Coordinates of C-alpha atoms and ligand atoms in Angstrom, one line a residue:
M1 CA -98.1 -45.8 -57.0
A2 CA -101.4 -44.9 -54.4
L3 CA -100.8 -43.6 -51.4
P4 CA -103.3 -45.1 -48.6
R5 CA -105.4 -42.0 -47.4
F6 CA -105.0 -41.9 -43.8
P7 CA -105.0 -37.8 -42.1
M8 CA -102.0 -37.4 -40.7
R9 CA -102.9 -37.2 -37.6
T10 CA -104.5 -41.3 -37.5
L11 CA -100.7 -42.0 -39.5
A12 CA -98.7 -40.7 -36.5
F13 CA -101.1 -42.8 -34.4
L14 CA -100.1 -45.7 -36.3
F15 CA -96.7 -44.9 -36.3
S16 CA -96.3 -44.2 -32.2
L17 CA -97.9 -47.4 -31.6
F18 CA -95.6 -49.2 -34.1
A19 CA -92.7 -47.8 -32.3
L20 CA -94.2 -47.5 -29.3
G21 CA -95.9 -51.2 -29.0
S22 CA -98.9 -51.7 -27.3
S23 CA -96.5 -53.1 -24.3
L24 CA -97.0 -48.7 -23.3
P25 CA -100.2 -47.1 -23.3
A26 CA -101.6 -46.7 -26.6
L27 CA -102.7 -42.8 -25.6
A28 CA -99.1 -42.1 -23.9
A29 CA -101.1 -38.4 -23.2
D30 CA -103.8 -40.0 -21.1
T31 CA -103.7 -39.3 -17.2
W32 CA -104.8 -43.0 -15.5
V33 CA -106.3 -42.9 -11.8
I34 CA -105.9 -45.6 -9.9
S35 CA -108.2 -46.1 -6.9
A36 CA -106.3 -48.2 -4.0
A37 CA -108.1 -49.1 -1.0
K38 CA -104.3 -49.0 0.8
I39 CA -101.0 -47.8 -1.0
Y40 CA -97.4 -49.4 0.4
P41 CA -95.8 -46.8 -1.4
A42 CA -92.1 -47.8 -0.9
P43 CA -91.3 -51.2 2.0
N44 CA -90.7 -48.5 5.1
A45 CA -93.1 -45.6 4.7
A46 CA -96.1 -45.1 5.5
P47 CA -99.6 -47.0 4.4
I48 CA -101.5 -44.8 1.9
E49 CA -105.6 -45.5 3.3
D50 CA -108.3 -44.4 0.8
G51 CA -105.4 -43.5 -1.5
V52 CA -104.6 -42.8 -5.5
V53 CA -102.1 -42.3 -7.3
L54 CA -101.8 -40.6 -11.7
V55 CA -100.4 -42.1 -14.3
R56 CA -99.1 -40.1 -17.2
A57 CA -96.8 -42.0 -19.5
G58 CA -95.7 -44.8 -18.4
R59 CA -94.8 -42.8 -15.0
I60 CA -96.5 -41.8 -12.0
T61 CA -97.2 -38.1 -12.0
Y62 CA -99.1 -38.4 -8.2
V63 CA -99.2 -40.6 -4.9
G64 CA -101.1 -39.6 -2.7
S65 CA -105.2 -40.0 0.0
R66 CA -108.1 -39.3 -2.3
G67 CA -108.9 -36.2 -1.0
S68 CA -105.7 -34.4 -1.8
A69 CA -105.5 -35.2 -5.3
K70 CA -105.8 -32.9 -8.5
I71 CA -107.9 -34.9 -10.6
P72 CA -107.6 -33.9 -14.1
K73 CA -111.5 -34.0 -15.7
S74 CA -110.6 -35.7 -18.5
A75 CA -108.3 -38.4 -16.8
K76 CA -109.6 -42.1 -17.1
T77 CA -110.5 -44.4 -14.2
S78 CA -108.6 -47.7 -14.4
T79 CA -109.9 -50.9 -13.8
C80 CA -107.4 -52.1 -12.0
S81 CA -108.5 -49.9 -8.6
G82 CA -109.1 -51.1 -5.5
G83 CA -107.6 -53.0 -3.7
V84 CA -104.0 -53.0 -2.5
L85 CA -101.6 -51.2 -4.7
T86 CA -97.8 -51.4 -4.6
A87 CA -94.3 -51.7 -7.4
G88 CA -94.2 -54.2 -9.1
F89 CA -92.8 -56.8 -8.0
Q90 CA -89.0 -58.7 -9.7
N91 CA -87.8 -62.3 -9.4
S92 CA -84.8 -63.2 -9.4
H93 CA -84.6 -65.8 -10.1
V94 CA -86.3 -67.2 -13.4
H95 CA -85.7 -69.6 -15.8
F96 CA -86.8 -69.8 -19.4
I97 CA -86.2 -73.0 -20.3
E98 CA -88.9 -74.6 -20.1
P99 CA -90.8 -76.6 -23.5
R100 CA -93.1 -73.6 -23.6
W101 CA -90.2 -70.9 -24.6
S102 CA -88.6 -72.9 -27.4
D103 CA -88.6 -70.9 -30.4
A104 CA -90.1 -67.7 -29.0
A105 CA -89.0 -66.0 -32.1
H106 CA -91.4 -68.0 -34.0
Q107 CA -94.0 -69.4 -31.1
P108 CA -97.8 -67.4 -31.3
A109 CA -97.6 -64.6 -29.9
A110 CA -100.8 -65.4 -27.2
E111 CA -99.0 -68.6 -26.1
L112 CA -95.9 -67.2 -25.3
A113 CA -98.3 -64.3 -24.0
Q114 CA -100.1 -66.9 -21.9
S115 CA -97.6 -68.9 -20.5
L116 CA -95.7 -64.9 -19.1
E117 CA -99.2 -64.8 -17.7
D118 CA -99.2 -68.2 -15.9
M119 CA -95.2 -68.3 -14.7
L120 CA -94.9 -64.3 -14.2
T121 CA -97.8 -62.0 -14.5
R122 CA -100.3 -62.3 -12.4
Y123 CA -98.4 -63.3 -9.6
G124 CA -97.0 -59.8 -9.6
F125 CA -93.8 -59.7 -11.6
T126 CA -92.9 -56.5 -13.5
T127 CA -89.3 -57.6 -13.8
V128 CA -87.7 -61.0 -14.8
F129 CA -83.8 -62.3 -14.0
D130 CA -83.3 -65.4 -15.7
T131 CA -80.6 -66.8 -14.6
T132 CA -79.2 -69.4 -17.0
S133 CA -81.6 -70.1 -20.2
D134 CA -80.5 -70.2 -23.9
Q135 CA -79.9 -66.4 -23.9
V136 CA -81.2 -66.6 -27.8
N137 CA -84.4 -67.8 -27.4
T138 CA -84.4 -65.2 -24.2
V139 CA -83.7 -62.9 -25.9
A140 CA -86.0 -63.4 -29.0
L141 CA -88.6 -62.9 -26.4
R142 CA -87.6 -60.9 -24.2
A143 CA -87.9 -58.8 -28.4
R144 CA -91.1 -59.0 -29.2
V145 CA -92.9 -57.8 -25.7
E146 CA -90.4 -55.0 -25.9
K147 CA -92.0 -54.0 -28.8
G148 CA -95.4 -54.7 -28.3
E149 CA -96.3 -58.8 -29.5
M150 CA -97.4 -59.5 -26.1
R151 CA -98.3 -58.5 -22.4
G152 CA -95.6 -59.3 -20.0
P153 CA -92.6 -58.1 -18.0
R154 CA -88.7 -56.6 -18.2
I155 CA -86.7 -59.6 -18.5
F156 CA -82.6 -59.5 -17.8
T157 CA -80.2 -62.6 -18.7
V158 CA -77.0 -64.3 -17.5
G159 CA -77.4 -65.6 -21.0
L160 CA -76.1 -69.4 -20.9
G161 CA -74.5 -70.0 -17.7
L162 CA -70.2 -71.2 -17.1
F163 CA -69.6 -74.4 -15.3
P164 CA -67.2 -76.7 -14.6
P165 CA -65.1 -78.6 -17.4
D166 CA -66.6 -81.7 -17.5
G167 CA -69.1 -80.6 -14.9
L168 CA -73.1 -79.7 -15.8
P169 CA -74.9 -80.9 -12.8
S170 CA -77.0 -84.2 -13.4
Y171 CA -80.6 -82.4 -12.8
I172 CA -80.3 -79.8 -16.2
N173 CA -80.1 -83.9 -17.8
H174 CA -82.7 -83.2 -19.2
L175 CA -82.5 -80.1 -21.1
P176 CA -82.5 -80.2 -24.8
P177 CA -78.7 -81.4 -25.8
Q178 CA -77.8 -79.2 -28.3
L179 CA -78.6 -76.6 -26.0
L180 CA -75.8 -78.4 -22.7
A181 CA -73.6 -78.8 -26.0
R182 CA -73.1 -75.1 -25.7
L183 CA -73.0 -74.5 -21.7
H184 CA -69.3 -72.9 -21.5
Q185 CA -67.1 -75.4 -19.1
P186 CA -64.8 -72.5 -19.6
R187 CA -61.0 -74.2 -18.3
N188 CA -58.3 -71.5 -17.4
A189 CA -58.8 -67.7 -17.1
E190 CA -58.7 -66.6 -20.8
E191 CA -61.6 -69.0 -21.5
A192 CA -64.7 -67.9 -19.1
R193 CA -63.0 -63.7 -19.9
A194 CA -64.1 -65.2 -23.2
A195 CA -67.2 -67.2 -22.6
V196 CA -68.4 -63.5 -20.4
R197 CA -68.1 -62.0 -23.7
A198 CA -69.7 -63.7 -25.8
N199 CA -72.5 -63.8 -23.3
I200 CA -72.7 -60.5 -23.0
A201 CA -72.1 -59.5 -27.1
H202 CA -75.7 -62.0 -27.3
G203 CA -77.7 -59.3 -25.3
A204 CA -76.5 -60.4 -21.7
D205 CA -77.1 -58.4 -18.6
G206 CA -75.0 -60.7 -16.1
T207 CA -72.7 -63.6 -16.0
K208 CA -74.2 -66.7 -13.7
L209 CA -71.4 -69.2 -12.1
F210 CA -72.6 -73.2 -11.8
L211 CA -69.8 -73.3 -8.7
H212 CA -70.0 -77.2 -7.1
T213 CA -72.0 -78.8 -9.2
S214 CA -72.2 -82.5 -9.2
P215 CA -72.3 -84.7 -13.1
R216 CA -73.4 -88.2 -11.3
Q217 CA -74.6 -89.5 -7.8
G218 CA -71.0 -88.5 -5.4
E219 CA -68.9 -86.7 -7.3
M220 CA -68.3 -83.5 -7.1
R221 CA -67.2 -80.8 -9.8
R222 CA -65.8 -77.2 -8.9
M223 CA -64.9 -74.6 -10.7
S224 CA -61.4 -72.8 -9.3
A225 CA -60.8 -69.9 -7.5
E226 CA -58.6 -67.6 -10.4
V227 CA -61.8 -69.0 -13.0
A228 CA -64.3 -67.3 -10.9
R229 CA -62.5 -64.5 -10.6
A230 CA -62.1 -63.9 -14.4
A231 CA -65.2 -64.2 -15.0
V232 CA -66.1 -62.2 -11.8
E233 CA -63.6 -59.4 -13.4
E234 CA -64.6 -59.9 -16.7
T235 CA -68.1 -58.9 -15.7
H236 CA -67.0 -56.3 -13.6
A237 CA -65.5 -54.5 -16.5
H238 CA -68.8 -54.4 -18.6
G239 CA -70.1 -52.6 -15.1
K240 CA -73.0 -56.2 -14.5
L241 CA -73.1 -58.1 -11.3
V242 CA -72.4 -61.8 -11.0
M243 CA -74.9 -64.3 -9.8
A244 CA -74.0 -67.0 -8.8
H245 CA -75.4 -70.8 -7.7
P246 CA -73.5 -72.2 -4.4
T247 CA -74.2 -75.9 -3.5
S248 CA -72.6 -75.7 -0.2
L249 CA -70.8 -73.5 2.1
E250 CA -67.0 -73.6 1.0
A251 CA -68.7 -72.3 -2.5
L252 CA -70.1 -69.5 -0.8
R253 CA -67.0 -68.9 0.4
L254 CA -65.2 -68.7 -3.4
A255 CA -67.5 -66.6 -3.6
L256 CA -66.3 -64.1 -1.4
D257 CA -63.2 -64.5 -2.5
A258 CA -64.3 -64.1 -5.9
G259 CA -66.3 -61.4 -5.9
V260 CA -69.9 -62.7 -6.5
D261 CA -72.5 -59.7 -6.4
V262 CA -75.2 -62.6 -6.1
L263 CA -76.4 -65.3 -3.9
V264 CA -78.8 -68.0 -6.3
H265 CA -79.9 -69.8 -3.8
T266 CA -79.0 -70.3 -0.3
T267 CA -77.3 -73.9 1.1
L268 CA -79.2 -77.4 1.4
G269 CA -77.6 -80.2 3.3
E270 CA -74.8 -78.0 4.8
E271 CA -73.6 -79.9 8.4
S272 CA -73.1 -76.8 9.8
P273 CA -74.3 -73.0 9.6
W274 CA -73.5 -70.3 7.4
D275 CA -70.8 -68.9 10.8
A276 CA -70.7 -65.2 11.7
A277 CA -67.2 -65.1 10.5
T278 CA -68.8 -66.2 6.5
V279 CA -72.4 -63.9 7.0
A280 CA -70.0 -61.2 8.5
R281 CA -68.1 -61.5 4.6
M282 CA -71.1 -61.6 2.7
K283 CA -72.6 -58.1 5.1
A284 CA -69.2 -56.2 3.7
A285 CA -68.7 -57.7 0.2
H286 CA -72.3 -56.5 -0.2
M287 CA -73.4 -59.8 -1.2
S288 CA -77.2 -60.4 -1.9
V289 CA -79.3 -63.9 -1.3
V290 CA -82.0 -64.7 -3.0
P291 CA -83.7 -67.5 -0.9
T292 CA -85.9 -69.9 -3.0
F293 CA -87.0 -71.6 -0.3
K294 CA -89.8 -73.5 -1.7
L295 CA -87.4 -75.1 -4.5
W296 CA -85.9 -77.4 -1.7
G297 CA -88.3 -78.6 -0.5
Y298 CA -89.6 -78.9 -3.8
E299 CA -86.3 -80.8 -4.9
L300 CA -86.5 -83.0 -2.3
K301 CA -90.0 -85.0 -2.6
K302 CA -89.1 -85.6 -5.8
E303 CA -86.7 -87.8 -4.2
D304 CA -89.0 -89.3 -2.2
V305 CA -87.8 -88.1 1.0
P306 CA -89.4 -88.4 4.4
P307 CA -91.6 -85.0 5.1
S308 CA -90.0 -85.1 9.1
V309 CA -86.6 -85.5 7.3
V310 CA -87.7 -82.4 4.5
D311 CA -89.0 -80.4 7.3
T312 CA -85.2 -80.3 8.6
L313 CA -83.3 -80.0 6.1
V314 CA -85.8 -77.0 4.8
D315 CA -85.7 -75.7 8.8
A316 CA -81.7 -75.1 8.4
T317 CA -82.1 -73.4 4.5
L318 CA -84.3 -70.7 7.2
Q319 CA -81.9 -69.8 9.8
Q320 CA -78.9 -69.4 7.2
L321 CA -81.5 -66.7 5.8
E322 CA -81.9 -65.5 9.6
A323 CA -78.7 -65.4 9.9
F324 CA -77.9 -63.2 7.4
N325 CA -80.4 -60.9 7.6
A326 CA -80.3 -60.2 11.9
V327 CA -76.5 -58.4 9.2
Q328 CA -79.9 -56.6 7.0
G329 CA -78.0 -58.6 3.9
Q330 CA -79.9 -58.0 1.5
V331 CA -82.2 -60.2 0.6
L332 CA -83.1 -60.8 -3.3
F333 CA -86.6 -62.1 -3.7
G334 CA -86.4 -65.7 -6.3
T335 CA -88.4 -68.8 -6.8
D336 CA -86.6 -70.8 -9.8
V337 CA -89.8 -71.0 -11.4
G338 CA -89.0 -71.5 -14.7
Y339 CA -86.5 -75.0 -13.1
M340 CA -89.3 -75.8 -10.9
H341 CA -92.5 -76.0 -13.1
D342 CA -94.6 -75.1 -10.0
Y343 CA -94.7 -71.3 -10.4
D344 CA -96.7 -70.8 -7.6
P345 CA -95.0 -68.0 -5.1
T346 CA -97.1 -68.5 -1.6
E347 CA -94.9 -71.2 0.0
E348 CA -92.3 -68.6 -0.4
Y349 CA -93.5 -65.8 1.5
V350 CA -95.0 -68.7 4.4
L351 CA -91.3 -69.3 4.6
M352 CA -89.6 -66.1 4.4
A353 CA -92.0 -65.2 7.3
K354 CA -91.0 -68.0 9.0
A355 CA -86.8 -67.8 8.8
G356 CA -88.0 -64.0 10.9
M357 CA -88.9 -61.7 7.2
T358 CA -91.3 -59.0 8.2
H359 CA -94.1 -58.7 5.6
A360 CA -92.2 -55.1 4.9
Q361 CA -88.9 -56.7 4.4
I362 CA -90.8 -59.9 1.8
L363 CA -92.2 -56.3 0.7
E364 CA -88.0 -54.9 0.2
S365 CA -87.0 -58.1 -1.4
L366 CA -90.1 -58.0 -4.1
T367 CA -88.7 -53.8 -5.3
T368 CA -85.9 -51.8 -3.5
A369 CA -84.2 -53.9 -3.2
P370 CA -83.8 -55.7 -6.6
A371 CA -84.0 -52.0 -8.0
A372 CA -81.2 -50.6 -5.8
R373 CA -79.4 -53.8 -6.8
W374 CA -79.4 -52.9 -10.5
N375 CA -78.7 -49.9 -10.6
E376 CA -82.6 -48.3 -10.7
E377 CA -83.5 -47.3 -7.4
K378 CA -84.2 -43.7 -8.9
Q379 CA -87.4 -45.5 -11.2
H380 CA -88.2 -49.3 -10.0
G381 CA -89.5 -50.4 -7.0
Q382 CA -91.5 -47.2 -5.7
V383 CA -95.4 -45.8 -5.8
A384 CA -93.5 -42.6 -6.6
K385 CA -94.1 -39.3 -8.2
G386 CA -91.5 -39.8 -10.9
F387 CA -91.1 -43.3 -10.8
A388 CA -92.5 -45.7 -13.6
A389 CA -96.0 -46.5 -13.4
D390 CA -94.1 -51.0 -13.1
L391 CA -97.8 -51.5 -10.1
V392 CA -99.6 -55.0 -8.4
M393 CA -103.0 -54.6 -7.0
L394 CA -103.3 -56.7 -4.1
A395 CA -106.1 -58.1 -3.7
A396 CA -105.6 -58.4 0.5
D397 CA -103.2 -57.0 2.9
P398 CA -99.8 -58.5 2.9
A399 CA -99.7 -57.6 6.9
E400 CA -102.3 -59.0 7.9
D401 CA -100.8 -62.5 6.0
V402 CA -98.1 -62.7 4.1
R403 CA -99.9 -65.2 1.3
N404 CA -102.0 -62.3 -0.3
F405 CA -98.9 -61.2 -2.3
A406 CA -99.9 -64.3 -4.1
R407 CA -103.0 -62.8 -3.9
V408 CA -102.6 -60.8 -7.9
R409 CA -106.0 -59.2 -9.6
C410 CA -104.5 -57.1 -11.6
V411 CA -101.0 -55.8 -12.4
L412 CA -99.8 -52.7 -14.9
R413 CA -96.1 -51.5 -16.1
A414 CA -95.5 -48.9 -17.6
G415 CA -98.6 -47.5 -17.1
A416 CA -100.8 -51.1 -19.6
P417 CA -102.1 -53.7 -18.0
I418 CA -100.5 -56.8 -18.5
Y419 CA -102.8 -58.9 -16.1
S420 CA -106.2 -58.8 -15.5
Q421 CA -107.3 -61.6 -12.8
A422 CA -110.7 -62.8 -14.9
A423 CA -114.2 -61.7 -12.7
P424 CA -115.7 -64.2 -10.3
Ligands
ZN501 ZN1 -81.8 -72.1 -11.6

């Protein structure tokens, strides 16, 4: 049998491509130069005007002003240059449940890549956390991205969510029956622990609890404190975090009692605000909050709620975050895209600013806060030497207008381009 006559170096190169995949730089040894009009190294660090970032083998090797940069002669210039540079963003509340994600193991790579771009990478997300989907499908999608079959973000998932018994909420009625049948509805602590273990065995990175749900108009189902606590204990025993969908202030307190780590929504339609005692407990328990403000208007419009009532209800959720932010609670950016078909995060940024968050705090919720929450703060979330070269180049400065967080020119993950805006 004749072997193809490639020189050894070519073989080694082809092997490295196969092993690393095209989501990583093809020539890992090259140094790339990324120039920016302004760099935000971290939310609370002084910005660098006319800055340079050097990237080698997927990591940042230098960040600083152009004047003091020692750029190797052999360095290559990245086409992702010239705007306002920040660390890659994380969206901590997404779902891979729309029909476009179905059969991710076999769909043409180009179609999946387009879906990833439409929902995530074109808005600068280099890391996303899926907070309930068919994990077999989501894990298959993740594996194809990591193999380099297509460009895409890092994907984390909680797998199949846990719901109260007979408690699948009406807003997921449209999902495929075979998926609905597999969603966990544990009746006791033992079933809750088994559900958590099954998820983690299939590649889940955490657990999601739907604490209070409404399967039918006017009916409420509640997860018991015993079930919630067992799910949290089992998840923590595996070194992972628990996210919860509260629905109500009462369920928020249940989440606190159970030891939930991340609340994935504010609570809509409450008669009273988040009181000081509850907010203080959230802070003391290091509970994080994903506000999902845009989602509320989106849902209320579906119900034909008059605009003035929508404004009143959404404003009440802004006040919840204001109270949480006032005690320096940890806010994580997230929009519920994938459940919400409108992917554009611009309105979320505007509402976060309306809730009193500065552009630096919003950047924190996109970068250093999620990195800290998931124990990656030494590798991700900053434009700093030694960190992963996950980078977003914005067209304009978010300090001038927070809408600029959504005006993304190009995105790098581990130094490799995963999104580039088409030339105008
Ligand atoms: Zn969601």
